[in-house]
mmCIF file of C-alpha atoms and ligand atoms in Angstrom:
data_model
loop_
_atom_site.group_PDB
_atom_site.id
_atom_site.type_symbol
_atom_site.label_atom_id
_atom_site.label_comp_id
_atom_site.label_asym_id
_atom_site.label_seq_id
_atom_site.Cartn_x
_atom_site.Cartn_y
_atom_site.Cartn_z
ATOM 1 C CA MET A 1 209.479 -180.657 -19.345
ATOM 2 C CA LYS A 2 207.055 -183.719 -19.474
ATOM 3 C CA LEU A 3 208.907 -186.042 -21.489
ATOM 4 C CA ILE A 4 211.991 -184.812 -18.448
ATOM 5 C CA ARG A 5 209.572 -185.173 -15.832
ATOM 6 C CA ARG A 6 209.287 -188.069 -17.244
ATOM 7 C CA SER A 7 212.268 -189.633 -17.188
ATOM 8 C CA LEU A 8 212.861 -188.404 -13.698
ATOM 9 C CA VAL A 9 210.563 -190.195 -12.198
ATOM 10 C CA LEU A 10 211.532 -193.361 -14.235
ATOM 11 C CA GLY A 11 215.232 -192.680 -13.187
ATOM 12 C CA ALA A 12 213.358 -192.297 -9.087
ATOM 13 C CA LEU A 13 211.968 -195.664 -10.324
ATOM 14 C CA LEU A 14 214.519 -197.518 -11.282
ATOM 15 C CA THR A 15 217.356 -196.198 -8.491
ATOM 16 C CA THR A 16 214.968 -197.523 -5.799
ATOM 17 C CA ALA A 17 214.779 -200.394 -7.185
ATOM 18 C CA PHE A 18 218.014 -201.198 -7.808
ATOM 19 C CA GLY A 19 219.253 -200.760 -4.172
ATOM 20 C CA GLY A 20 216.768 -204.107 -3.550
ATOM 21 C CA LEU A 21 218.098 -205.897 -7.132
ATOM 22 C CA LEU A 22 221.956 -205.356 -5.850
ATOM 23 C CA VAL A 23 221.151 -206.806 -2.106
ATOM 24 C CA LEU A 24 219.254 -209.707 -3.918
ATOM 25 C CA LEU A 25 222.635 -209.860 -6.182
ATOM 26 C CA VAL A 26 224.864 -209.926 -4.587
ATOM 27 C CA GLY A 27 227.322 -213.340 -4.636
ATOM 28 C CA GLN A 28 225.544 -214.457 -7.642
ATOM 29 C CA SER A 29 227.019 -214.166 -10.912
ATOM 30 C CA VAL A 30 225.534 -211.587 -13.065
ATOM 31 C CA ASP A 31 226.450 -212.161 -16.879
ATOM 32 C CA PHE A 32 224.908 -208.773 -18.786
ATOM 33 C CA ARG A 33 227.202 -209.953 -21.574
ATOM 34 C CA THR A 34 224.873 -210.594 -25.003
ATOM 35 C CA PRO A 35 225.890 -213.140 -26.233
ATOM 36 C CA SER A 36 225.994 -211.379 -30.387
ATOM 37 C CA VAL A 37 228.269 -208.865 -28.754
ATOM 38 C CA ASP A 38 232.212 -208.877 -30.506
ATOM 39 C CA LEU A 39 234.668 -209.268 -27.943
ATOM 40 C CA ARG A 40 237.274 -207.428 -28.856
ATOM 41 C CA PRO A 41 241.339 -206.589 -27.291
ATOM 42 C CA LEU A 42 240.701 -204.301 -24.324
ATOM 43 C CA VAL A 43 242.974 -201.163 -26.788
ATOM 44 C CA SER A 44 243.573 -201.551 -30.022
ATOM 45 C CA THR A 45 247.596 -201.813 -30.284
ATOM 46 C CA GLU A 46 247.225 -200.338 -33.526
ATOM 47 C CA SER A 47 245.715 -197.159 -32.836
ATOM 48 C CA ALA A 48 247.720 -194.208 -34.959
ATOM 49 C CA GLY A 49 251.387 -193.385 -33.519
ATOM 50 C CA GLU A 50 251.157 -194.286 -29.265
ATOM 51 C CA THR A 51 251.227 -197.470 -27.496
ATOM 52 C CA VAL A 52 248.669 -198.162 -25.950
ATOM 53 C CA SER A 53 249.897 -201.961 -24.025
ATOM 54 C CA LEU A 54 248.052 -204.245 -23.182
ATOM 55 C CA PRO A 55 247.314 -204.944 -19.314
ATOM 56 C CA GLN A 56 250.209 -205.927 -17.692
ATOM 57 C CA ARG A 57 248.658 -206.851 -13.689
ATOM 58 C CA LYS A 58 245.222 -208.494 -16.039
ATOM 59 C CA PHE A 59 244.125 -210.463 -12.973
ATOM 60 C CA GLU A 60 245.231 -208.830 -10.402
ATOM 61 C CA TRP A 61 241.565 -207.934 -9.407
ATOM 62 C CA GLN A 62 240.794 -212.114 -8.637
ATOM 63 C CA ALA A 63 243.587 -213.361 -6.691
ATOM 64 C CA ARG A 64 242.669 -210.455 -3.487
ATOM 65 C CA THR A 65 239.775 -210.745 -1.511
ATOM 66 C CA PRO A 66 237.318 -208.028 -2.859
ATOM 67 C CA HIS A 67 235.788 -205.163 -1.477
ATOM 68 C CA PRO A 68 232.237 -204.442 -2.165
ATOM 69 C CA LEU A 69 234.003 -200.968 -3.967
ATOM 70 C CA ASP A 70 236.880 -202.832 -5.207
ATOM 71 C CA LEU A 71 236.773 -202.554 -9.585
ATOM 72 C CA LYS A 72 237.265 -204.651 -12.073
ATOM 73 C CA TYR A 73 239.734 -203.925 -14.111
ATOM 74 C CA PRO A 74 240.752 -204.067 -16.639
ATOM 75 C CA TYR A 75 238.253 -206.036 -17.655
ATOM 76 C CA PRO A 76 236.838 -206.186 -21.226
ATOM 77 C CA TYR A 77 233.996 -204.317 -21.091
ATOM 78 C CA PRO A 78 232.483 -204.825 -24.231
ATOM 79 C CA PHE A 79 230.277 -201.497 -26.600
ATOM 80 C CA LEU A 80 227.162 -203.150 -26.677
ATOM 81 C CA LEU A 81 225.473 -199.793 -28.702
ATOM 82 C CA ASN A 82 228.926 -198.599 -30.757
ATOM 83 C CA HIS A 83 229.392 -195.835 -33.302
ATOM 84 C CA PRO A 84 233.076 -197.335 -34.749
ATOM 85 C CA ASN A 85 233.296 -193.987 -37.596
ATOM 86 C CA LYS A 86 231.105 -191.898 -35.061
ATOM 87 C CA CYS A 87 234.710 -189.492 -35.039
ATOM 88 C CA GLU A 88 235.429 -190.126 -39.221
ATOM 89 C CA GLY A 89 233.512 -187.074 -40.592
ATOM 90 C CA PRO A 90 233.868 -185.426 -43.141
ATOM 91 C CA ARG A 91 235.941 -182.388 -41.914
ATOM 92 C CA GLY A 92 239.005 -184.237 -40.532
ATOM 93 C CA ALA A 93 239.969 -185.808 -36.371
ATOM 94 C CA PRO A 94 237.484 -183.937 -34.220
ATOM 95 C CA PHE A 95 239.417 -180.947 -32.308
ATOM 96 C CA LEU A 96 237.403 -182.311 -29.442
ATOM 97 C CA LEU A 97 235.594 -185.426 -28.420
ATOM 98 C CA MET A 98 233.002 -184.816 -25.617
ATOM 99 C CA LEU A 99 232.179 -187.798 -22.994
ATOM 100 C CA VAL A 100 229.062 -187.384 -21.699
ATOM 101 C CA MET A 101 228.422 -189.618 -18.695
ATOM 102 C CA THR A 102 224.274 -190.660 -18.397
ATOM 103 C CA ARG A 103 222.565 -193.177 -16.735
ATOM 104 C CA PRO A 104 220.521 -195.297 -19.125
ATOM 105 C CA GLN A 105 216.631 -193.723 -17.538
ATOM 106 C CA ASP A 106 218.107 -190.472 -18.650
ATOM 107 C CA VAL A 107 216.287 -189.998 -21.491
ATOM 108 C CA GLY A 108 215.140 -186.428 -21.510
ATOM 109 C CA VAL A 109 218.479 -185.073 -19.847
ATOM 110 C CA ARG A 110 220.498 -186.253 -23.190
ATOM 111 C CA GLN A 111 217.456 -184.669 -25.219
ATOM 112 C CA ALA A 112 218.500 -181.356 -23.703
ATOM 113 C CA ILE A 113 221.838 -181.581 -24.266
ATOM 114 C CA ARG A 114 222.149 -181.985 -27.664
ATOM 115 C CA LYS A 115 220.035 -178.859 -28.531
ATOM 116 C CA THR A 116 222.350 -176.942 -26.208
ATOM 117 C CA TRP A 117 225.398 -177.253 -24.845
ATOM 118 C CA GLY A 118 225.697 -180.575 -26.809
ATOM 119 C CA ASN A 119 225.373 -179.238 -30.023
ATOM 120 C CA GLU A 120 228.007 -180.814 -32.176
ATOM 121 C CA THR A 121 227.862 -177.856 -34.517
ATOM 122 C CA LEU A 122 227.983 -174.688 -31.948
ATOM 123 C CA VAL A 123 231.401 -173.757 -32.314
ATOM 124 C CA PRO A 124 231.842 -172.095 -35.800
ATOM 125 C CA GLY A 125 234.218 -174.371 -38.138
ATOM 126 C CA VAL A 126 235.605 -176.630 -34.974
ATOM 127 C CA VAL A 127 235.117 -180.171 -34.855
ATOM 128 C CA ILE A 128 232.896 -181.505 -32.363
ATOM 129 C CA CYS A 129 232.464 -185.434 -31.372
ATOM 130 C CA ARG A 130 229.734 -185.605 -28.995
ATOM 131 C CA LEU A 131 229.165 -189.302 -27.406
ATOM 132 C CA PHE A 132 226.425 -190.287 -24.265
ATOM 133 C CA VAL A 133 228.407 -193.375 -21.815
ATOM 134 C CA LEU A 134 225.990 -194.978 -20.824
ATOM 135 C CA GLY A 135 225.902 -198.445 -18.628
ATOM 136 C CA LEU A 136 223.098 -200.972 -18.559
ATOM 137 C CA PRO A 137 220.111 -200.093 -16.431
ATOM 138 C CA PRO A 138 219.036 -202.397 -13.337
ATOM 139 C CA PRO A 139 218.827 -206.008 -14.785
ATOM 140 C CA LEU A 140 215.277 -206.176 -13.983
ATOM 141 C CA PHE A 141 214.824 -203.016 -16.188
ATOM 142 C CA THR A 142 217.365 -204.058 -19.463
ATOM 143 C CA LYS A 143 214.320 -205.282 -21.622
ATOM 144 C CA GLU A 144 212.100 -202.299 -20.987
ATOM 145 C CA LEU A 145 214.700 -199.673 -21.493
ATOM 146 C CA HIS A 146 216.552 -201.403 -24.587
ATOM 147 C CA ALA A 147 214.113 -201.172 -26.953
ATOM 148 C CA LEU A 148 213.893 -197.725 -26.142
ATOM 149 C CA LEU A 149 217.917 -197.301 -25.830
ATOM 150 C CA GLU A 150 218.166 -198.197 -29.256
ATOM 151 C CA GLU A 151 215.237 -196.121 -30.847
ATOM 152 C CA GLU A 152 217.036 -193.713 -29.568
ATOM 153 C CA ASP A 153 220.457 -194.121 -30.986
ATOM 154 C CA ARG A 154 218.458 -194.618 -34.419
ATOM 155 C CA GLU A 155 217.823 -191.618 -34.225
ATOM 156 C CA HIS A 156 220.922 -189.445 -33.009
ATOM 157 C CA GLY A 157 223.704 -191.931 -33.561
ATOM 158 C CA ASP A 158 225.063 -190.943 -30.339
ATOM 159 C CA LEU A 159 225.203 -193.385 -27.753
ATOM 160 C CA LEU A 160 227.807 -195.323 -26.645
ATOM 161 C CA GLN A 161 227.008 -198.220 -24.030
ATOM 162 C CA VAL A 162 229.033 -200.369 -22.232
ATOM 163 C CA GLY A 163 228.623 -204.134 -20.594
ATOM 164 C CA LEU A 164 228.576 -202.640 -17.011
ATOM 165 C CA LEU A 165 225.465 -202.098 -15.037
ATOM 166 C CA ASP A 166 225.633 -198.278 -14.008
ATOM 167 C CA THR A 167 226.196 -197.708 -10.685
ATOM 168 C CA TYR A 168 227.760 -194.655 -9.270
ATOM 169 C CA HIS A 169 230.085 -196.299 -8.113
ATOM 170 C CA ASN A 170 230.872 -198.476 -11.297
ATOM 171 C CA LEU A 171 231.370 -194.564 -13.451
ATOM 172 C CA THR A 172 235.296 -194.430 -12.829
ATOM 173 C CA LEU A 173 235.047 -197.843 -14.945
ATOM 174 C CA LYS A 174 232.619 -195.931 -17.358
ATOM 175 C CA VAL A 175 235.289 -193.431 -18.193
ATOM 176 C CA LEU A 176 238.037 -195.177 -18.585
ATOM 177 C CA MET A 177 235.211 -197.321 -21.651
ATOM 178 C CA GLY A 178 235.463 -193.991 -23.017
ATOM 179 C CA LEU A 179 239.049 -193.518 -23.062
ATOM 180 C CA GLU A 180 239.108 -196.527 -24.496
ATOM 181 C CA TRP A 181 236.630 -196.474 -27.350
ATOM 182 C CA MET A 182 238.966 -193.186 -28.295
ATOM 183 C CA ALA A 183 241.940 -195.415 -28.848
ATOM 184 C CA GLN A 184 240.504 -197.392 -30.201
ATOM 185 C CA TYR A 185 238.130 -195.508 -32.395
ATOM 186 C CA CYS A 186 239.556 -191.702 -32.272
ATOM 187 C CA PRO A 187 243.019 -191.962 -31.066
ATOM 188 C CA SER A 188 243.985 -187.936 -33.319
ATOM 189 C CA ALA A 189 241.353 -186.374 -31.495
ATOM 190 C CA HIS A 190 242.565 -183.436 -30.906
ATOM 191 C CA TYR A 191 241.213 -182.822 -27.074
ATOM 192 C CA VAL A 192 239.206 -185.151 -25.034
ATOM 193 C CA LEU A 193 235.885 -183.369 -21.842
ATOM 194 C CA LYS A 194 234.931 -185.723 -19.823
ATOM 195 C CA VAL A 195 231.780 -184.136 -18.228
ATOM 196 C CA ASP A 196 228.583 -185.499 -16.650
ATOM 197 C CA SER A 197 225.284 -184.402 -17.529
ATOM 198 C CA ASP A 198 223.706 -182.209 -14.885
ATOM 199 C CA VAL A 199 225.580 -178.961 -16.314
ATOM 200 C CA PHE A 200 226.083 -176.155 -18.012
ATOM 201 C CA LEU A 201 228.701 -175.679 -20.309
ATOM 202 C CA ASN A 202 229.791 -172.978 -22.801
ATOM 203 C CA PRO A 203 231.563 -174.905 -25.777
ATOM 204 C CA SER A 204 232.442 -171.742 -27.060
ATOM 205 C CA PHE A 205 234.582 -170.378 -23.915
ATOM 206 C CA LEU A 206 236.290 -173.968 -23.655
ATOM 207 C CA VAL A 207 236.948 -174.129 -27.853
ATOM 208 C CA GLN A 208 238.199 -170.408 -28.098
ATOM 209 C CA GLN A 209 239.813 -169.731 -24.702
ATOM 210 C CA VAL A 210 240.619 -172.768 -22.805
ATOM 211 C CA LEU A 211 242.524 -174.833 -25.463
ATOM 212 C CA GLN A 212 242.493 -172.250 -28.117
ATOM 213 C CA PRO A 213 242.898 -173.885 -31.484
ATOM 214 C CA ASN A 214 245.011 -172.302 -33.142
ATOM 215 C CA GLY A 215 247.382 -172.375 -30.510
ATOM 216 C CA PRO A 216 250.623 -175.665 -30.419
ATOM 217 C CA PRO A 217 250.106 -178.755 -29.706
ATOM 218 C CA ARG A 218 250.029 -179.402 -25.608
ATOM 219 C CA PRO A 219 250.710 -183.194 -24.362
ATOM 220 C CA ASN A 220 251.254 -182.536 -21.151
ATOM 221 C CA PHE A 221 247.835 -180.920 -20.870
ATOM 222 C CA ILE A 222 244.846 -181.350 -18.199
ATOM 223 C CA THR A 223 242.231 -178.679 -16.599
ATOM 224 C CA GLY A 224 239.355 -178.233 -14.653
ATOM 225 C CA TYR A 225 238.183 -176.805 -11.288
ATOM 226 C CA ILE A 226 241.584 -178.495 -9.470
ATOM 227 C CA TYR A 227 241.792 -179.875 -6.056
ATOM 228 C CA SER A 228 244.495 -180.254 -4.034
ATOM 229 C CA ASN A 229 246.142 -181.091 -0.693
ATOM 230 C CA THR A 230 243.023 -183.351 0.129
ATOM 231 C CA GLY A 231 241.895 -186.721 1.037
ATOM 232 C CA PRO A 232 240.521 -189.290 1.461
ATOM 233 C CA LEU A 233 237.269 -189.642 3.658
ATOM 234 C CA ARG A 234 237.797 -192.294 6.727
ATOM 235 C CA ASN A 235 234.028 -191.989 8.055
ATOM 236 C CA PRO A 236 231.690 -194.480 6.082
ATOM 237 C CA ALA A 237 228.708 -191.899 7.192
ATOM 238 C CA TYR A 238 230.079 -189.435 3.790
ATOM 239 C CA LYS A 239 228.890 -190.604 0.607
ATOM 240 C CA TRP A 240 233.401 -190.514 -0.945
ATOM 241 C CA TYR A 241 234.169 -192.639 1.632
ATOM 242 C CA VAL A 242 237.345 -194.680 0.804
ATOM 243 C CA PRO A 243 238.434 -197.035 2.738
ATOM 244 C CA PRO A 244 242.330 -197.795 3.998
ATOM 245 C CA GLU A 245 241.598 -201.292 2.063
ATOM 246 C CA LEU A 246 241.327 -198.965 -1.518
ATOM 247 C CA TYR A 247 243.639 -196.757 -0.827
ATOM 248 C CA SER A 248 245.921 -196.079 1.948
ATOM 249 C CA PRO A 249 247.367 -192.972 1.920
ATOM 250 C CA ASP A 250 246.429 -190.331 3.620
ATOM 251 C CA LYS A 251 246.621 -187.523 0.700
ATOM 252 C CA TYR A 252 244.943 -187.128 -2.670
ATOM 253 C CA PRO A 253 247.485 -186.209 -5.373
ATOM 254 C CA PRO A 254 245.658 -182.486 -7.193
ATOM 255 C CA TYR A 255 243.484 -183.339 -9.590
ATOM 256 C CA CYS A 256 240.158 -182.083 -11.810
ATOM 257 C CA GLY A 257 236.829 -182.103 -10.403
ATOM 258 C CA GLY A 258 234.664 -184.482 -12.347
ATOM 259 C CA PRO A 259 231.895 -182.518 -13.407
ATOM 260 C CA GLY A 260 234.070 -181.420 -16.435
ATOM 261 C CA TYR A 261 237.739 -182.220 -17.205
ATOM 262 C CA VAL A 262 239.254 -181.376 -20.827
ATOM 263 C CA LEU A 263 243.043 -183.159 -21.762
ATOM 264 C CA SER A 264 244.743 -183.419 -24.606
ATOM 265 C CA GLY A 265 244.493 -186.238 -27.003
ATOM 266 C CA SER A 266 247.580 -188.197 -26.482
ATOM 267 C CA LEU A 267 247.579 -187.269 -22.729
ATOM 268 C CA ALA A 268 244.686 -189.338 -23.269
ATOM 269 C CA LEU A 269 245.482 -191.856 -23.843
ATOM 270 C CA ARG A 270 248.547 -192.387 -21.802
ATOM 271 C CA VAL A 271 246.352 -192.335 -18.946
ATOM 272 C CA LEU A 272 244.202 -195.105 -20.073
ATOM 273 C CA THR A 273 247.953 -196.535 -20.239
ATOM 274 C CA VAL A 274 248.855 -196.534 -16.971
ATOM 275 C CA ALA A 275 244.972 -197.030 -15.783
ATOM 276 C CA GLN A 276 245.611 -200.623 -16.395
ATOM 277 C CA THR A 277 248.910 -200.550 -13.824
ATOM 278 C CA LEU A 278 247.203 -199.089 -11.455
ATOM 279 C CA LYS A 279 243.674 -200.289 -9.018
ATOM 280 C CA VAL A 280 241.228 -198.686 -10.470
ATOM 281 C CA ILE A 281 239.242 -196.694 -7.591
ATOM 282 C CA TYR A 282 235.849 -195.428 -8.049
ATOM 283 C CA LEU A 283 236.686 -191.428 -7.190
ATOM 284 C CA GLU A 284 236.768 -191.436 -10.512
ATOM 285 C CA ASP A 285 238.382 -187.355 -10.957
ATOM 286 C CA VAL A 286 240.388 -188.795 -8.330
ATOM 287 C CA PHE A 287 241.834 -191.827 -10.145
ATOM 288 C CA VAL A 288 242.699 -189.856 -13.470
ATOM 289 C CA GLY A 289 244.653 -187.504 -10.611
ATOM 290 C CA LEU A 290 246.499 -190.507 -9.503
ATOM 291 C CA CYS A 291 246.871 -191.910 -13.434
ATOM 292 C CA LEU A 292 248.585 -188.614 -14.099
ATOM 293 C CA GLN A 293 250.784 -188.567 -10.726
ATOM 294 C CA GLN A 294 252.168 -192.088 -12.248
ATOM 295 C CA LEU A 295 252.536 -190.364 -15.608
ATOM 296 C CA GLY A 296 254.724 -187.384 -13.296
ATOM 297 C CA VAL A 297 252.325 -184.730 -14.815
ATOM 298 C CA ARG A 298 250.765 -181.548 -12.863
ATOM 299 C CA PRO A 299 247.007 -180.195 -13.916
ATOM 300 C CA THR A 300 247.385 -176.849 -15.390
ATOM 301 C CA PRO A 301 245.725 -173.945 -14.312
ATOM 302 C CA SER A 302 242.263 -172.394 -15.179
ATOM 303 C CA PRO A 303 241.926 -168.772 -15.618
ATOM 304 C CA PRO A 304 239.783 -168.390 -12.310
ATOM 305 C CA LYS A 305 235.304 -169.274 -11.647
ATOM 306 C CA THR A 306 236.562 -171.288 -15.651
ATOM 307 C CA PHE A 307 235.550 -174.202 -13.414
ATOM 308 C CA GLN A 308 232.367 -173.683 -11.328
ATOM 309 C CA MET A 309 231.928 -176.533 -9.110
ATOM 310 C CA PHE A 310 228.918 -175.687 -7.399
ATOM 311 C CA PRO A 311 225.341 -174.228 -8.390
ATOM 312 C CA LEU A 312 225.135 -170.499 -9.957
ATOM 313 C CA LYS A 313 223.205 -168.477 -10.642
ATOM 314 C CA TYR A 314 222.506 -167.803 -14.024
ATOM 315 C CA GLU A 315 223.551 -164.710 -15.901
ATOM 316 C CA HIS A 316 223.815 -163.246 -19.076
ATOM 317 C CA CYS A 317 227.622 -161.617 -18.812
ATOM 318 C CA PHE A 318 228.926 -164.442 -16.249
ATOM 319 C CA PHE A 319 228.454 -167.317 -18.500
ATOM 320 C CA HIS A 320 229.656 -166.012 -21.513
ATOM 321 C CA GLN A 321 233.175 -165.513 -19.416
ATOM 322 C CA LEU A 322 232.689 -169.496 -17.853
ATOM 323 C CA ALA A 323 232.914 -172.880 -19.515
ATOM 324 C CA LEU A 324 231.027 -174.763 -16.861
ATOM 325 C CA VAL A 325 229.235 -175.123 -14.075
ATOM 326 C CA HIS A 326 227.977 -177.434 -11.795
ATOM 327 C CA GLN A 327 224.949 -178.842 -10.871
ATOM 328 C CA PHE A 328 222.523 -177.636 -13.759
ATOM 329 C CA GLN A 329 219.182 -179.235 -14.107
ATOM 330 C CA ALA A 330 217.550 -179.816 -18.157
ATOM 331 C CA GLN A 331 214.891 -178.556 -17.721
ATOM 332 C CA GLU A 332 217.286 -175.002 -16.081
ATOM 333 C CA LEU A 333 219.659 -175.500 -19.033
ATOM 334 C CA LEU A 334 216.136 -175.584 -21.654
ATOM 335 C CA ARG A 335 214.613 -172.219 -20.262
ATOM 336 C CA ILE A 336 218.031 -170.541 -20.083
ATOM 337 C CA TRP A 337 219.658 -171.473 -23.786
ATOM 338 C CA PRO A 338 217.543 -168.879 -25.980
ATOM 339 C CA ASP A 339 218.780 -166.299 -23.413
ATOM 340 C CA PHE A 340 222.332 -166.898 -23.531
ATOM 341 C CA GLN A 341 222.650 -168.084 -27.225
ATOM 342 C CA ARG A 342 221.440 -163.505 -27.665
ATOM 343 C CA VAL A 343 224.135 -161.680 -28.819
ATOM 344 C CA ASN A 344 223.915 -159.769 -25.702
ATOM 345 C CA THR A 345 226.696 -156.557 -26.496
ATOM 346 C CA THR A 346 226.397 -154.525 -23.156
ATOM 347 C CA CYS A 347 228.335 -157.727 -21.560
ATOM 348 C CA PRO A 348 231.995 -156.150 -20.664
ATOM 349 C CA MET A 349 234.619 -157.291 -22.831
ATOM 350 C CA ALA A 350 236.893 -159.522 -21.131
HETATM 351 C C1 NAG B 401 222.987 -176.952 -33.735
HETATM 352 O O1 NAG B 401 223.207 -175.321 -33.623
HETATM 353 C C2 NAG B 401 223.390 -174.501 -34.779
HETATM 354 C C3 NAG B 401 223.857 -173.687 -35.105
HETATM 355 O O2 NAG B 401 223.712 -173.036 -34.032
HETATM 356 C C4 NAG B 401 222.092 -174.514 -35.471
HETATM 357 O O3 NAG B 401 221.258 -174.670 -36.156
HETATM 358 C C5 NAG B 401 220.540 -176.116 -35.085
HETATM 359 O O4 NAG B 401 219.780 -176.339 -35.263
HETATM 360 C C6 NAG B 401 221.773 -176.455 -33.687
HETATM 361 N N1 NAG B 401 220.770 -178.213 -33.296
HETATM 362 C C7 NAG B 401 220.012 -178.579 -32.207
HETATM 363 C C8 NAG B 401 219.748 -179.868 -32.327
HETATM 364 O O5 NAG B 401 219.757 -178.079 -31.676
HETATM 365 C C1 NAG B 402 229.598 -202.311 -11.318
HETATM 366 O O1 NAG B 402 229.760 -203.568 -13.020
HETATM 367 C C2 NAG B 402 228.799 -204.436 -12.735
HETATM 368 C C3 NAG B 402 229.170 -205.982 -14.324
HETATM 369 O O2 NAG B 402 228.479 -205.493 -14.322
HETATM 370 C C4 NAG B 402 228.882 -204.740 -11.426
HETATM 371 O O3 NAG B 402 229.572 -206.693 -12.120
HETATM 372 C C5 NAG B 402 229.297 -204.670 -10.168
HETATM 373 O O4 NAG B 402 228.388 -205.170 -9.270
HETATM 374 C C6 NAG B 402 229.212 -202.768 -10.821
HETATM 375 N N1 NAG B 402 230.075 -202.646 -9.196
HETATM 376 C C7 NAG B 402 229.335 -201.598 -8.692
HETATM 377 C C8 NAG B 402 230.325 -201.431 -7.267
HETATM 378 O O5 NAG B 402 228.865 -200.993 -8.989
HETATM 379 C C1 NAG B 403 222.031 -158.080 -21.736
HETATM 380 O O1 NAG B 403 222.574 -158.344 -20.409
HETATM 381 C C2 NAG B 403 222.512 -157.499 -19.195
HETATM 382 C C3 NAG B 403 223.478 -158.393 -17.545
HETATM 383 O O2 NAG B 403 222.793 -159.989 -17.911
HETATM 384 C C4 NAG B 403 221.192 -157.905 -19.006
HETATM 385 O O3 NAG B 403 220.445 -157.286 -17.969
HETATM 386 C C5 NAG B 403 220.190 -157.731 -20.060
HETATM 387 O O4 NAG B 403 218.717 -157.551 -20.394
HETATM 388 C C6 NAG B 403 221.169 -158.464 -21.124
HETATM 389 N N1 NAG B 403 220.342 -157.331 -22.436
HETATM 390 C C7 NAG B 403 219.375 -158.122 -23.871
HETATM 391 C C8 NAG B 403 218.830 -157.248 -24.712
HETATM 392 O O5 NAG B 403 219.873 -159.710 -23.429
#
């Protein structure tokens, strides 16, 4: 608990400091890449079976006057902490690749997730591969955190650090880099879960009820909480403000809510391919929806209540009948987990 609280305080400090730094850094070209990294091609073209083509519009973002929320993509962001063999365990290709989005400073949150829903051996007989995807901390803290992150990674071997600034507005890039990792090092994963770190996840329900390991392959499968008939908020006061310069239509295509969605591996590879050809917007879940629209794929509805986008109070039986609850803090997760794990025969059978 202490560790978590301390990392939360550190997080708050970093966030505050970062605001100031951003002002100082705007206009300067700051290169955070370390010189020793291997600048790999964007997307491996040799990945099994699938053709993931190289970007056609690679430099389009350079030709326009950049909007402050413009994201550079495609772009060869390096993997600074990487585990190329993570997915090649003796048990074969993972059924589920979990890409957990965290911030560099969230050491305690990652620890809580490893001990709870992120545990790779939680679902018997099902191979799960977990990676935490993180970017770079604000520049002033890079040195301090670097040693900590290296130590954490030595111990757990599950950090995928991408060479781009870890900010809310860069989240889409983090997710795309997670998919690039998948395309390069884990293209045979059956399913890919994109999940935020502030959630409760029920991996058994997700695997057995939503994904169904014994079911047929579903190449066009993506599910989560589906938002339909939404559109951009044009008032700059909103957190999810999107100016017409970034996205001009007044509707978004259907998309799965960002806290957690899961898609088949083959669809993940195709989403990544079309992502190279579209203008990237910072709303990561909407952007994936735009990729799906381009691919002519509609999200598959899950049973109602499976993916909860709003906070819910823990209740043993109810939580066993759902896949995800958003806005679940790490301390609460650690507190309820022993009870959640306990076999409770009084729950009504679904
Ligand atoms: C993960 O789950 C397995 C099986 O329930 C358990 O034996 C193991 O201790 C757990 N690992 C962690 C880090 O909690
Ligand atoms: C995203 O990351 C890049 C690369 O580190 C950085 O230059 C840019 O300022 C970040 N953009 C936002 C909106 O945070
Ligand atoms: C089983 O779940 C019910 C409903 O949540 C709860 O009231 C009860 O205490 C639980 N029993 C055990 C043994 O955990």
